[in-house]
Every structure is written in structure tokens, then in C-alpha cells.
Short mmCIF file of C-alpha atoms in Angstrom, two decimals:
data_model
loop_
_atom_site.label_atom_id
_atom_site.label_comp_id
_atom_site.label_asym_id
_atom_site.label_seq_id
_atom_site.Cartn_x
_atom_site.Cartn_y
_atom_site.Cartn_z
CA UNK F 1 13.50 5.23 20.52
CA UNK F 2 16.64 6.63 22.02
CA UNK F 3 16.32 10.02 23.48
CA UNK F 4 19.97 11.34 21.56
CA UNK F 5 18.25 10.50 18.16
CA UNK F 6 14.81 12.03 19.05
CA UNK F 7 17.03 14.94 20.80
CA UNK F 8 19.90 15.25 18.51
CA UNK F 9 21.40 18.44 16.90
CA UNK F 10 25.14 19.15 15.51
CA UNK F 11 27.85 20.44 18.15
CA UNK F 12 30.14 22.70 16.83
CA UNK F 13 31.75 23.59 20.09
CA UNK F 14 33.72 20.56 22.68
CA UNK F 15 34.98 20.80 25.87
CA UNK F 16 38.34 19.79 26.62
CA UNK F 17 37.81 16.43 27.11
CA UNK F 18 39.32 13.90 25.45
CA UNK F 19 38.17 10.77 23.76
CA UNK F 20 40.14 7.85 25.27
CA UNK F 21 41.37 5.53 22.14
CA UNK F 22 39.14 2.46 23.57
CA UNK F 23 35.75 4.34 23.41
CA UNK F 24 36.28 5.92 19.79
CA UNK F 25 37.62 2.36 18.34
CA UNK F 26 34.31 0.67 20.48
CA UNK F 27 32.29 3.27 18.45
CA UNK F 28 33.78 2.71 15.34
CA UNK F 29 33.65 -1.17 15.99
CA UNK F 30 29.92 -0.99 16.04
CA UNK F 31 28.98 1.50 13.23
CA UNK F 32 30.52 -1.55 11.32
CA UNK F 33 28.11 -3.59 11.63
CA UNK F 34 26.36 -1.40 9.62
CA UNK F 35 25.26 -2.66 6.33
CA UNK F 36 27.83 -2.29 3.62
CA UNK F 37 27.81 -3.78 -0.48
CA UNK F 38 27.96 -7.60 -0.66
CA UNK F 39 30.14 -7.53 2.80
CA UNK F 40 33.33 -5.80 0.72
CA UNK F 41 33.54 -2.98 3.23
CA UNK F 42 34.54 0.17 0.46
CA UNK F 43 35.28 2.51 3.07
CA UNK F 44 38.09 3.74 5.32
CA UNK F 45 38.43 6.32 8.06
CA UNK F 46 41.44 8.55 8.85
CA UNK F 47 41.46 9.55 12.44
CA UNK F 48 43.33 13.08 13.20
CA UNK F 49 44.25 14.15 16.57
CA UNK F 50 47.60 14.97 16.15
CA UNK F 51 47.48 19.17 16.59
CA UNK F 52 49.56 19.96 13.50
CA UNK F 53 47.45 17.89 11.50
CA UNK F 54 44.38 19.20 12.12
CA UNK F 55 45.58 22.73 11.28
CA UNK F 56 46.87 21.67 8.04
CA UNK F 57 42.98 19.94 7.54
CA UNK F 58 41.38 23.18 8.83
CA UNK F 59 41.75 26.20 5.87
CA UNK F 60 40.59 22.58 3.64
CA UNK F 61 37.60 22.84 5.15
CA UNK F 62 37.52 26.67 4.76
CA UNK F 63 38.85 27.79 8.16
CA UNK F 64 35.63 26.07 9.97
CA UNK F 65 36.48 26.01 13.77
CA UNK F 66 35.17 22.36 14.74
CA UNK F 67 38.23 21.13 12.75
CA UNK F 68 40.85 22.40 15.87
CA UNK F 69 37.68 22.20 18.22
CA UNK F 70 37.74 19.14 18.20
CA UNK F 71 39.59 16.33 19.96
CA UNK F 72 39.43 14.00 16.96
CA UNK F 73 38.33 13.95 13.58
CA UNK F 74 37.40 11.38 11.38
CA UNK F 75 37.64 11.44 7.44
CA UNK F 76 35.42 8.63 5.85
CA UNK F 77 36.39 7.81 2.49
CA UNK F 78 34.93 5.78 -0.40
CA UNK F 79 37.84 3.63 -0.59
CA UNK F 80 38.14 0.36 -3.44
CA UNK F 81 41.61 0.76 -3.16
CA UNK F 82 41.79 -2.32 -0.11
CA UNK F 83 39.34 -4.72 -1.93
CA UNK F 84 41.07 -4.26 -5.44
CA UNK F 85 44.51 -4.80 -3.74
CA UNK F 86 43.12 -8.24 -1.83
CA UNK F 87 41.75 -9.06 -5.32
CA UNK F 88 44.55 -8.92 -7.60
CA UNK F 89 46.39 -10.75 -4.75
CA UNK F 90 44.25 -13.34 -5.25
CA UNK F 91 44.07 -14.17 -8.87
CA UNK F 92 41.11 -12.16 -9.37
CA UNK F 93 40.46 -9.77 -11.84
CA UNK F 94 38.63 -6.71 -10.24
CA UNK F 95 36.59 -4.32 -12.56
CA UNK F 96 36.05 -1.64 -9.82
CA UNK F 97 37.59 1.52 -10.98
CA UNK F 98 33.89 2.62 -12.21
CA UNK F 99 30.83 4.96 -11.63
CA UNK F 100 29.15 2.06 -9.63
CA UNK F 101 31.97 1.33 -7.77
CA UNK F 102 31.91 5.03 -6.78
CA UNK F 103 28.60 5.40 -5.63
CA UNK F 104 29.03 1.86 -4.13
CA UNK F 105 31.88 2.99 -1.63
CA UNK F 106 29.66 6.26 -0.90
CA UNK F 107 27.03 4.28 0.15
CA UNK F 108 29.42 2.07 2.85
CA UNK F 109 31.43 5.05 4.07
CA UNK F 110 28.10 7.45 4.23
CA UNK F 111 26.32 3.95 6.28
CA UNK F 112 29.58 3.43 8.47
CA UNK F 113 29.82 7.22 9.32
CA UNK F 114 26.16 7.63 10.24
CA UNK F 115 26.07 4.25 12.46
CA UNK F 116 29.36 5.83 14.28
CA UNK F 117 27.38 9.06 14.75
CA UNK F 118 23.80 7.61 15.66
CA UNK F 119 26.50 5.35 18.97
CA UNK F 120 28.86 8.27 19.90
CA UNK F 121 25.50 10.38 20.39
CA UNK F 122 23.84 7.50 22.14
CA UNK F 123 26.80 7.77 24.26
CA UNK F 124 26.83 11.41 25.16
CA UNK F 125 29.30 12.84 22.49
CA UNK F 126 28.32 15.54 19.87
CA UNK F 127 28.85 15.26 16.78
CA UNK F 128 29.03 17.72 13.31
CA UNK F 129 29.27 16.48 9.95
CA UNK F 130 31.58 18.94 7.30
CA UNK F 131 29.56 18.78 3.61
CA UNK F 132 32.98 20.63 2.67
CA UNK F 133 35.38 17.55 2.03
CA UNK F 134 34.26 16.48 -1.47
CA UNK F 135 34.31 20.92 -2.16
CA UNK F 136 38.38 20.26 -1.07
CA UNK F 137 38.48 16.37 -2.25
CA UNK F 138 42.19 16.72 -4.30
CA UNK F 139 43.99 18.62 -1.02
CA UNK F 140 42.25 16.62 1.59
CA UNK F 141 43.76 13.48 -0.50
CA UNK F 142 47.26 15.35 -1.15
CA UNK F 143 46.75 15.79 3.00
CA UNK F 144 45.66 12.54 4.16
CA UNK F 145 47.98 10.72 1.31
CA UNK F 146 44.70 8.49 0.21
CA UNK F 147 45.87 6.32 -2.36
CA UNK F 148 44.31 5.50 -6.04
CA UNK F 149 40.75 4.59 -5.57
CA UNK F 150 40.11 6.76 -2.33
CA UNK F 151 38.18 9.76 -1.87
CA UNK F 152 36.97 11.65 1.05
CA UNK F 153 33.35 12.15 1.29
CA UNK F 154 32.44 13.48 4.26
CA UNK F 155 34.54 14.79 7.79
CA UNK F 156 32.56 14.45 11.35
CA UNK F 157 34.14 15.99 13.87
CA UNK F 158 33.82 14.51 17.23
CA UNK F 159 33.90 15.71 20.96
CA UNK F 160 31.80 16.66 24.29
CA UNK F 161 29.38 19.03 23.83
CA UNK F 162 30.35 22.17 25.60
CA UNK F 163 27.57 24.13 27.23
CA UNK F 164 25.04 25.82 26.26
CA UNK F 165 23.69 23.16 23.76
CA UNK F 166 22.95 25.33 20.33
CA UNK F 167 18.68 25.02 19.61
CA UNK F 168 17.76 21.81 17.35
CA UNK F 169 17.28 23.29 14.03
CA UNK F 170 13.97 22.75 12.36
CA UNK F 171 13.05 20.63 9.65
CA UNK F 172 10.14 20.82 6.79
CA UNK F 173 6.80 18.52 8.11
CA UNK F 174 7.69 15.18 7.02
CA UNK F 175 5.16 14.74 4.64
CA UNK F 176 7.11 17.35 2.69
CA UNK F 177 10.00 14.55 2.08
CA UNK F 178 7.72 11.36 2.25
CA UNK F 179 5.86 10.29 -1.43
CA UNK F 180 3.18 7.63 -0.88
CA UNK F 181 3.46 4.50 -3.31
CA UNK F 182 4.63 7.33 -5.89
CA UNK F 183 6.40 10.43 -6.12
CA UNK F 184 3.71 13.73 -6.31
CA UNK F 185 6.25 16.36 -7.45
CA UNK F 186 5.46 19.61 -6.23
CA UNK F 187 3.15 22.67 -6.54
CA UNK F 188 3.26 26.31 -6.08
CA UNK F 189 0.50 25.53 -3.76
CA UNK F 190 2.20 22.73 -1.87
CA UNK F 191 5.55 24.44 -1.95
CA UNK F 192 4.27 27.24 -0.14
CA UNK F 193 2.68 25.21 2.42
CA UNK F 194 5.98 22.86 3.18
CA UNK F 195 7.90 25.73 3.03
CA UNK F 196 5.58 28.70 5.35
CA UNK F 197 6.82 27.58 8.92
CA UNK F 198 10.58 27.30 8.69
CA UNK F 199 10.48 30.94 6.22
CA UNK F 200 8.21 32.45 9.35
CA UNK F 201 10.70 31.80 12.00
CA UNK F 202 12.20 34.76 13.79
CA UNK F 203 15.99 33.36 13.32
CA UNK F 204 15.36 32.39 9.40
CA UNK F 205 13.66 36.18 9.11
CA UNK F 206 16.93 37.40 10.68
CA UNK F 207 18.79 35.84 8.63
CA UNK F 208 17.45 37.73 5.23
CA UNK F 209 17.83 40.87 7.04
CA UNK F 210 21.06 40.50 7.72
CA UNK F 211 21.83 39.24 4.59
CA UNK F 212 19.90 41.75 3.07
CA UNK F 213 18.02 39.35 0.89
CA UNK F 214 14.46 39.68 -0.34
CA UNK F 215 14.09 35.61 0.26
CA UNK F 216 15.60 33.31 2.22
CA UNK F 217 16.32 31.04 -0.77
CA UNK F 218 18.36 33.72 -1.92
CA UNK F 219 20.52 33.43 0.88
CA UNK F 220 20.88 30.04 0.13
CA UNK F 221 21.26 30.78 -3.48
CA UNK F 222 23.42 33.69 -3.36
CA UNK F 223 25.65 33.01 -0.22
CA UNK F 224 25.71 29.89 0.82
CA UNK F 225 25.25 27.25 -2.18
CA UNK F 226 25.84 29.68 -5.49
CA UNK F 227 25.78 28.75 -8.79
CA UNK F 228 29.39 29.33 -9.46
CA UNK F 229 30.70 27.27 -6.01
CA UNK F 230 28.67 24.26 -6.99
CA UNK F 231 29.92 24.28 -10.51
CA UNK F 232 33.35 25.31 -9.80
CA UNK F 233 33.97 22.63 -7.48
CA UNK F 234 31.56 20.04 -9.18
CA UNK F 235 34.86 20.12 -12.17
CA UNK F 236 37.01 19.88 -8.60
CA UNK F 237 34.65 16.86 -7.88
CA UNK F 238 34.83 15.46 -11.37
CA UNK F 239 38.59 16.00 -12.19
CA UNK F 240 39.26 14.04 -8.32
CA UNK F 241 37.01 10.84 -9.44
CA UNK F 242 39.05 11.15 -12.90
CA UNK F 243 42.22 11.35 -11.32
CA UNK F 244 41.42 8.78 -8.30
CA UNK F 245 40.57 6.54 -11.25
CA UNK F 246 36.64 6.00 -10.25
CA UNK F 247 35.99 7.42 -14.44
CA UNK F 248 37.85 7.07 -16.96
CA UNK F 249 38.85 10.23 -19.27
CA UNK S 1 26.14 1.11 23.43
CA UNK S 2 22.70 0.05 22.04
CA UNK S 3 22.45 -3.79 21.86
CA UNK S 4 20.15 -3.66 18.45
CA UNK S 5 23.78 -2.11 16.97
CA UNK S 6 26.26 -4.79 18.30
CA UNK S 7 23.79 -7.74 17.44
CA UNK S 8 23.29 -6.39 14.46
CA UNK S 9 22.01 -8.39 11.21
CA UNK S 10 20.63 -7.54 7.86
CA UNK S 11 17.13 -9.72 7.84
CA UNK S 12 15.93 -10.77 4.52
CA UNK S 13 12.92 -12.60 5.82
CA UNK S 14 9.82 -11.09 7.85
CA UNK S 15 6.54 -12.25 9.51
CA UNK S 16 3.12 -11.30 8.62
CA UNK S 17 3.04 -8.87 11.06
CA UNK S 18 2.41 -5.37 9.32
CA UNK S 19 4.17 -1.86 10.09
CA UNK S 20 1.37 0.24 11.78
CA UNK S 21 1.68 3.65 9.67
CA UNK S 22 2.04 5.67 13.17
CA UNK S 23 5.26 3.63 13.95
CA UNK S 24 6.77 4.28 10.53
CA UNK S 25 6.34 7.84 10.63
CA UNK S 26 8.07 8.40 13.89
CA UNK S 27 10.74 6.42 12.84
CA UNK S 28 11.28 8.51 9.44
CA UNK S 29 10.35 11.60 11.67
CA UNK S 30 13.23 10.75 13.78
CA UNK S 31 15.57 9.91 10.92
CA UNK S 32 14.90 13.66 9.71
CA UNK S 33 16.60 14.48 12.96
CA UNK S 34 20.39 13.12 11.38
CA UNK S 35 22.66 16.14 9.54
CA UNK S 36 21.70 17.16 6.83
CA UNK S 37 23.90 19.34 4.04
CA UNK S 38 23.05 22.99 5.19
CA UNK S 39 19.90 21.85 6.34
CA UNK S 40 18.61 22.11 2.66
CA UNK S 41 16.95 18.42 2.88
CA UNK S 42 18.00 16.73 -0.06
CA UNK S 43 16.14 13.85 0.10
CA UNK S 44 13.18 12.12 -0.28
CA UNK S 45 11.67 8.79 0.43
CA UNK S 46 8.88 6.88 -2.01
CA UNK S 47 6.92 4.89 0.37
CA UNK S 48 6.04 1.31 -1.76
CA UNK S 49 3.30 -0.95 0.66
CA UNK S 50 0.90 -1.89 -2.36
CA UNK S 51 0.98 -5.23 -3.12
CA UNK S 52 0.98 -4.47 -7.09
CA UNK S 53 3.75 -1.86 -6.71
CA UNK S 54 6.21 -4.29 -4.99
CA UNK S 55 5.55 -6.67 -7.73
CA UNK S 56 6.47 -4.22 -10.44
CA UNK S 57 9.49 -3.24 -8.35
CA UNK S 58 10.73 -6.99 -7.64
CA UNK S 59 12.52 -6.98 -11.39
CA UNK S 60 14.15 -4.44 -10.77
CA UNK S 61 16.05 -5.73 -7.75
CA UNK S 62 16.77 -8.83 -9.82
CA UNK S 63 13.38 -10.48 -8.09
CA UNK S 64 15.56 -10.36 -4.39
CA UNK S 65 12.29 -11.69 -2.28
CA UNK S 66 12.73 -8.95 0.39
CA UNK S 67 10.61 -6.37 -1.83
CA UNK S 68 7.65 -8.70 -2.23
CA UNK S 69 8.72 -10.36 1.52
CA UNK S 70 8.47 -7.34 3.61
CA UNK S 71 5.80 -5.55 4.49
CA UNK S 72 6.71 -2.07 3.63
CA UNK S 73 9.96 -0.80 0.88
CA UNK S 74 11.49 2.37 0.56
CA UNK S 75 13.21 3.73 -2.00
CA UNK S 76 15.63 6.58 -0.50
CA UNK S 77 16.25 9.26 -3.51
CA UNK S 78 18.72 11.94 -3.72
CA UNK S 79 16.90 15.25 -4.17
CA UNK S 80 17.41 18.68 -5.20
CA UNK S 81 13.98 19.51 -7.14
CA UNK S 82 11.97 20.06 -3.86
CA UNK S 83 14.66 23.18 -3.36
CA UNK S 84 14.86 23.90 -6.89
CA UNK S 85 11.28 24.53 -7.01
CA UNK S 86 10.95 26.33 -3.89
CA UNK S 87 13.84 28.50 -4.85
CA UNK S 88 12.50 29.57 -7.93
CA UNK S 89 9.47 30.26 -6.28
CA UNK S 90 11.28 32.48 -4.19
CA UNK S 91 12.70 34.80 -6.48
CA UNK S 92 16.32 33.22 -6.21
CA UNK S 93 18.43 31.36 -9.03
CA UNK S 94 19.25 27.99 -7.83
CA UNK S 95 22.82 26.31 -9.44
CA UNK S 96 22.27 22.51 -8.28
CA UNK S 97 22.16 21.42 -11.48
CA UNK S 98 26.08 20.01 -10.96
CA UNK S 99 28.16 17.19 -9.55
CA UNK S 100 28.14 18.51 -6.32
CA UNK S 101 24.98 19.10 -5.47
CA UNK S 102 24.35 15.18 -6.46
CA UNK S 103 27.34 14.20 -4.12
CA UNK S 104 25.43 16.25 -1.96
CA UNK S 105 22.01 14.67 -1.96
CA UNK S 106 23.02 11.33 -1.65
CA UNK S 107 25.14 12.49 1.43
CA UNK S 108 21.91 13.93 2.37
CA UNK S 109 19.77 10.25 1.40
CA UNK S 110 22.32 8.36 2.38
CA UNK S 111 22.15 9.82 6.02
CA UNK S 112 18.21 9.97 7.05
CA UNK S 113 18.22 6.31 5.67
CA UNK S 114 20.96 5.01 7.78
CA UNK S 115 19.36 7.11 10.88
CA UNK S 116 16.00 5.58 10.05
CA UNK S 117 17.55 1.93 9.94
CA UNK S 118 19.31 2.43 13.36
CA UNK S 119 16.36 3.91 14.64
CA UNK S 120 13.72 0.63 13.14
CA UNK S 121 16.43 -1.59 14.36
CA UNK S 122 15.86 -0.20 18.07
CA UNK S 123 12.26 -0.75 18.02
CA UNK S 124 12.30 -4.45 16.97
CA UNK S 125 12.67 -4.03 13.12
CA UNK S 126 14.68 -6.07 10.67
CA UNK S 127 16.11 -4.00 7.48
CA UNK S 128 17.70 -5.22 4.70
CA UNK S 129 19.32 -2.51 2.64
CA UNK S 130 19.40 -3.09 -1.64
CA UNK S 131 22.29 -1.48 -3.79
CA UNK S 132 20.69 -2.56 -6.85
CA UNK S 133 18.60 0.78 -6.38
CA UNK S 134 21.67 2.49 -8.26
CA UNK S 135 22.03 -0.41 -10.86
CA UNK S 136 18.13 0.21 -12.56
CA UNK S 137 18.12 3.94 -11.27
CA UNK S 138 16.12 4.61 -14.83
CA UNK S 139 13.63 1.81 -14.50
CA UNK S 140 12.90 2.81 -10.80
CA UNK S 141 12.67 6.43 -12.12
CA UNK S 142 10.05 5.48 -14.47
CA UNK S 143 8.42 2.79 -11.56
CA UNK S 144 7.86 5.82 -9.55
CA UNK S 145 7.38 9.07 -11.51
CA UNK S 146 10.84 10.81 -9.88
CA UNK S 147 10.89 14.37 -11.74
CA UNK S 148 14.31 15.87 -12.58
CA UNK S 149 16.83 15.98 -9.87
CA UNK S 150 16.05 13.41 -8.25
CA UNK S 151 17.68 9.69 -8.11
CA UNK S 152 17.19 6.92 -5.94
CA UNK S 153 20.48 5.32 -4.26
CA UNK S 154 19.42 2.63 -2.04
CA UNK S 155 16.27 1.04 -1.44
CA UNK S 156 15.64 -0.54 2.32
CA UNK S 157 13.17 -3.62 3.20
CA UNK S 158 11.45 -3.36 6.47
CA UNK S 159 9.28 -5.74 8.70
CA UNK S 160 9.06 -8.07 11.73
CA UNK S 161 12.27 -10.45 11.61
CA UNK S 162 11.36 -14.58 11.09
CA UNK S 163 12.72 -16.83 13.00
CA UNK S 164 15.60 -18.28 13.15
CA UNK S 165 17.95 -15.04 12.65
CA UNK S 166 20.50 -15.71 10.42
CA UNK S 167 24.31 -15.53 11.54
CA UNK S 168 25.76 -12.47 12.25
CA UNK S 169 28.59 -12.54 9.54
CA UNK S 170 32.02 -11.09 9.82
CA UNK S 171 33.85 -8.10 9.96
CA UNK S 172 37.49 -7.18 8.61
CA UNK S 173 39.54 -6.56 12.10
CA UNK S 174 39.05 -2.83 12.75
CA UNK S 175 42.30 -1.77 12.10
CA UNK S 176 42.04 -3.03 8.24
CA UNK S 177 39.74 0.02 7.88
CA UNK S 178 40.87 2.40 9.96
CA UNK S 179 44.49 4.69 9.33
CA UNK S 180 45.41 6.66 12.82
CA UNK S 181 46.46 10.35 11.12
CA UNK S 182 46.96 9.62 7.48
CA UNK S 183 46.23 6.49 4.98
CA UNK S 184 48.87 3.74 5.28
CA UNK S 185 48.30 1.37 2.26
CA UNK S 186 48.01 -1.98 2.31
CA UNK S 187 51.07 -4.51 1.29
CA UNK S 188 50.90 -7.58 0.41
CA UNK S 189 51.79 -8.45 3.89
CA UNK S 190 48.85 -6.38 5.27
CA UNK S 191 46.55 -7.60 2.80
CA UNK S 192 47.09 -11.26 4.02
CA UNK S 193 46.73 -10.98 7.64
CA UNK S 194 43.78 -7.92 7.22
CA UNK S 195 41.58 -11.12 5.02
CA UNK S 196 43.15 -14.03 7.03
CA UNK S 197 39.72 -14.59 9.37
CA UNK S 198 37.54 -14.15 6.97
CA UNK S 199 39.33 -16.46 4.12
CA UNK S 200 39.23 -19.57 6.67
CA UNK S 201 35.28 -19.12 7.63
CA UNK S 202 33.69 -21.75 7.18
CA UNK S 203 31.12 -20.50 5.45
CA UNK S 204 33.33 -18.49 3.15
CA UNK S 205 35.22 -21.65 2.01
CA UNK S 206 32.49 -23.11 0.93
CA UNK S 207 31.43 -19.75 -0.51
CA UNK S 208 34.56 -20.33 -2.91
CA UNK S 209 34.17 -24.61 -3.23
CA UNK S 210 30.18 -24.01 -4.67
CA UNK S 211 31.02 -21.61 -7.32
CA UNK S 212 33.80 -23.44 -8.16
CA UNK S 213 36.47 -21.03 -7.84
CA UNK S 214 40.29 -21.04 -6.52
CA UNK S 215 39.67 -17.77 -3.85
CA UNK S 216 37.21 -15.85 -2.34
CA UNK S 217 38.14 -13.10 -4.11
CA UNK S 218 37.27 -14.60 -7.47
CA UNK S 219 33.68 -14.93 -6.09
CA UNK S 220 33.41 -11.39 -6.28
CA UNK S 221 35.05 -10.49 -9.41
CA UNK S 222 33.78 -13.07 -11.25
CA UNK S 223 30.37 -13.85 -9.87
CA UNK S 224 28.90 -11.18 -7.77
CA UNK S 225 30.30 -7.84 -9.14
CA UNK S 226 32.07 -8.36 -12.56
CA UNK S 227 33.78 -5.72 -14.14
CA UNK S 228 31.13 -6.60 -17.73
CA UNK S 229 28.80 -5.70 -15.17
CA UNK S 230 30.20 -2.78 -13.33
CA UNK S 231 30.90 -0.96 -16.40
CA UNK S 232 27.40 -1.77 -18.41
CA UNK S 233 25.32 -0.50 -15.36
CA UNK S 234 27.76 2.56 -14.83
CA UNK S 235 27.15 3.57 -18.38
CA UNK S 236 23.45 3.43 -16.79
CA UNK S 237 24.17 5.62 -13.89
CA UNK S 238 26.62 8.18 -15.68
CA UNK S 239 23.22 8.30 -18.36
CA UNK S 240 21.06 8.87 -15.43
CA UNK S 241 22.84 11.48 -13.96
CA UNK S 242 22.69 13.59 -17.22
CA UNK S 243 18.83 12.92 -18.04
CA UNK S 244 17.60 14.10 -13.91
CA UNK S 245 20.21 17.28 -14.38
CA UNK S 246 22.78 16.48 -12.77
CA UNK S 247 25.47 16.29 -14.80
CA UNK S 248 26.22 18.26 -18.45
CA UNK S 249 26.60 16.55 -21.42
#
């Protein structure tokens, strides 16, 4: 197994070294070998290298410093537009303005994105995913001129990792996410067992203290992923899916 | 760049060789190193090895022979259930019953799935994605006993590739899927240019002839991904998202 996968961690700070176009294209070419729905390739990626364009994107990702700090910013999009334009030009009648096509396109975009990341890390590059893309999809659509049937799903910043590398973060025990033959629902006892190590980590305990909370879970629900924000940004996303043509009113 | 990524192709026929649990777990362990939303790991995977269980899943994937032919079938799921159960047990108030959480969970599930596939192929295994999972999500939920806030997204069959290996299938030119700085929408001329090679491939021409169609695009819209099916299965999926708790009525 490649060490780059075993040892991976998200990289949020990059050196000044640029990524040559030849390398970036080689990585994207390999990434495009990933599986996709019926070989329709229902995805696109927008490459941002221009400083002014990064500054335009930055607030749409809540000013996370990776956007302006990385040599390359990639916005991976679910894209049924290209396929539909081709079909219409070839006397075919596409029925791609629906939720299944949105999910298929999202799957295609993610397999393409993750293959890119696995390949990039193997080449010594560092990456960071920004999940903020789906939050501000409406504004990103405007910034990148995305047409009908195109929705941005994730953003990945890429560059050479600056030293020192961050610590690798913890994961739940494998048995917490793997079910044999059928899903075995969690019990109070299994939840306690699976989350024990995570909750006992010094860094997570500090996280609770700094945020003045009683439990680690409260840091997530009260601060990082609040019900209020989740619901607000869900409304934005549903409106985006309607505006971009994947859901009907 | 690893040759396994460059040379990859979906593998639909497998040898009789089994995949030991130690190898499968090693691959899943590495896959869990992939990025995920806020380290919440909003995913689960159900492993199917049992013959009777594969036979139960097979019709839900329209009897594609990979399900019963592969030693291991993996159903990757968007899963907010575990996190929500943990939060509720820790005096936190999760607001995860919404569309943003569904998309975040889908992203998490796909990064986990694709990392698994990249690692598996590096070890000489062959994989095939089945996009049928989102079509029959309701029946798969029943077959695998998936609870509230869990939705199956993709299924991957895994095994050692049977000889002869299939040909590697074509992809659009890289420039068809990559946009520099902003999305440049497709024109009749650029569509012609980007799809020319694909349409001129002997295998695709035969595909048109065999199906009695005028264009390759018609094979997709009239046979493989019809408007009628896409709309029917979109309704199923929207109902699933409501039933599983990610969308409100």
C-alpha cells in the first residue's frame, strides 16, 4: 500500500513552489480514469490560479486561508450540461433535469476529485478539501460562471506542503464504520466504546475546554455544524438545485 | 504515478480467489484516512460475502452478474445516524436532518469509497462501481436493515481480475472537462470537437448499429438513461430522502 495514503493528512499550509501545468494536467488525466456513471463523465473542474480570482473565491469559503495560500484551487462540479448539450446536438432527447442525475453527477465529481487527490499525494503534493462549496453554491456559481445543470460540490486546494507537517488526526475504530452483512444499529454501549478514544484525546479535551462546552459533541452541534446553519444552507442548496435545473418546483 | 491508476479499468469478472479479511480491513483502514467533513466520518459500509445475501441484493442491481460473481460486495452509505446517536448521548442537539447533511454524508461516503478503490487496485484487485444503488435505495435499505439517516449511495464489487482483462475504455479529452479560471460554456463547435474521437471509435459505432439508433447519444437517452427511468427513480430517491429523514415533507 502506498505510504502516501497511509500517512495522509490534510495540508492547509503550502510552500511558495508552484505546480507546473504539465504536472497538474498529468494528475487530472489520471484522475479521469476513475469510474464514472455510464462513461458519461458528468463532471467538470474549474482551475483557479489567478490571484484576483482566488481573492474573489476566498470569502465564499468563509476566508479559510487555504484559498489564497495555495498555488492551485480546484472546484469540482456535478455537470450534466456538457452531456445534455451533446445529446441535443445529436437528435437525442435527454431527461437529465432531475435528482437521480444530480446524484450521479455528484458521485462522478467526487470519484474524479478523490482520484486526483490520491494521485497528487502520491506525487508529494498536499491537498485540503473545503466542504464550504455546497454552502455557498449560489455565490460560487456566479463567481465561476457555472451554467444550468452545473453545481459546485467540493473545492480542493493543492500545493507543496509547508513544514512542519500537521499531526495526523484520529479516526474512529474501523469496526465503527464497517458492518458485516447487515447494518447493526448503534447502542448506548457501542457508541461509548467507539467514541471513547476520540473523546479522551488531549487535543479534543482542549477543544471542549477552549469552547467552554461540556462535551466534544456539543462543539460540533453548538459551534461548527449548528442546526440553524445546516438548515439555512440546506435552503440555499435546494434553491440552487431548482435554479440549476436538477429539481422542479 | 502508480501504474494501477493509469491503467485502471472496471473489472466485472473475477477469479474464484477470495479476499482475506486482513487484506480487506487493511484497505478499508487506509480508505478511512481520506478526508471527510469535519472528521465526523458521516459514512458506513456494509460488507456482503454471504452467498444468500448476494442473491438477495442481485435483483436490486438489475441482476448485474458482478454481485454474485465477486467475492466481496461493498455498499457505501451516507450515514449521519452514528454521529447523531453520539451527539444525543452527549447532551448535544444535532440538526442533521437536512439536505446539507445528506450532501456532506454523500461526499464523505464517496471519498471513502474511492480511496478504497485506489488502494484495492494498487494491491492488484479489480473493482466495479454499481450506480444502481441510488435507483433502488428503498429496497437496499430494507435488504441491509439501514436505519433512519442512512442512505446507500454506491455499491462496489471487488475481487481478483479474471483474464483476459477488458480493454480500457475511452475518455473525453482532458480539455473537455477542465475549465481555466471560469467555466467556458460549450458551443456546437466545441461539442463536435470534444466528442469526435468518442463517436468515431469502432466499438461505439457498433453500439449505435446494434441498438438500431442514429447517434451514440440516442443510445444513452433512449435505452440506457431514459427520461422516464430517470424521473421514476428520482421520485423513489426523493421519497427515500424523506423517509430516511434528510428532507422534510
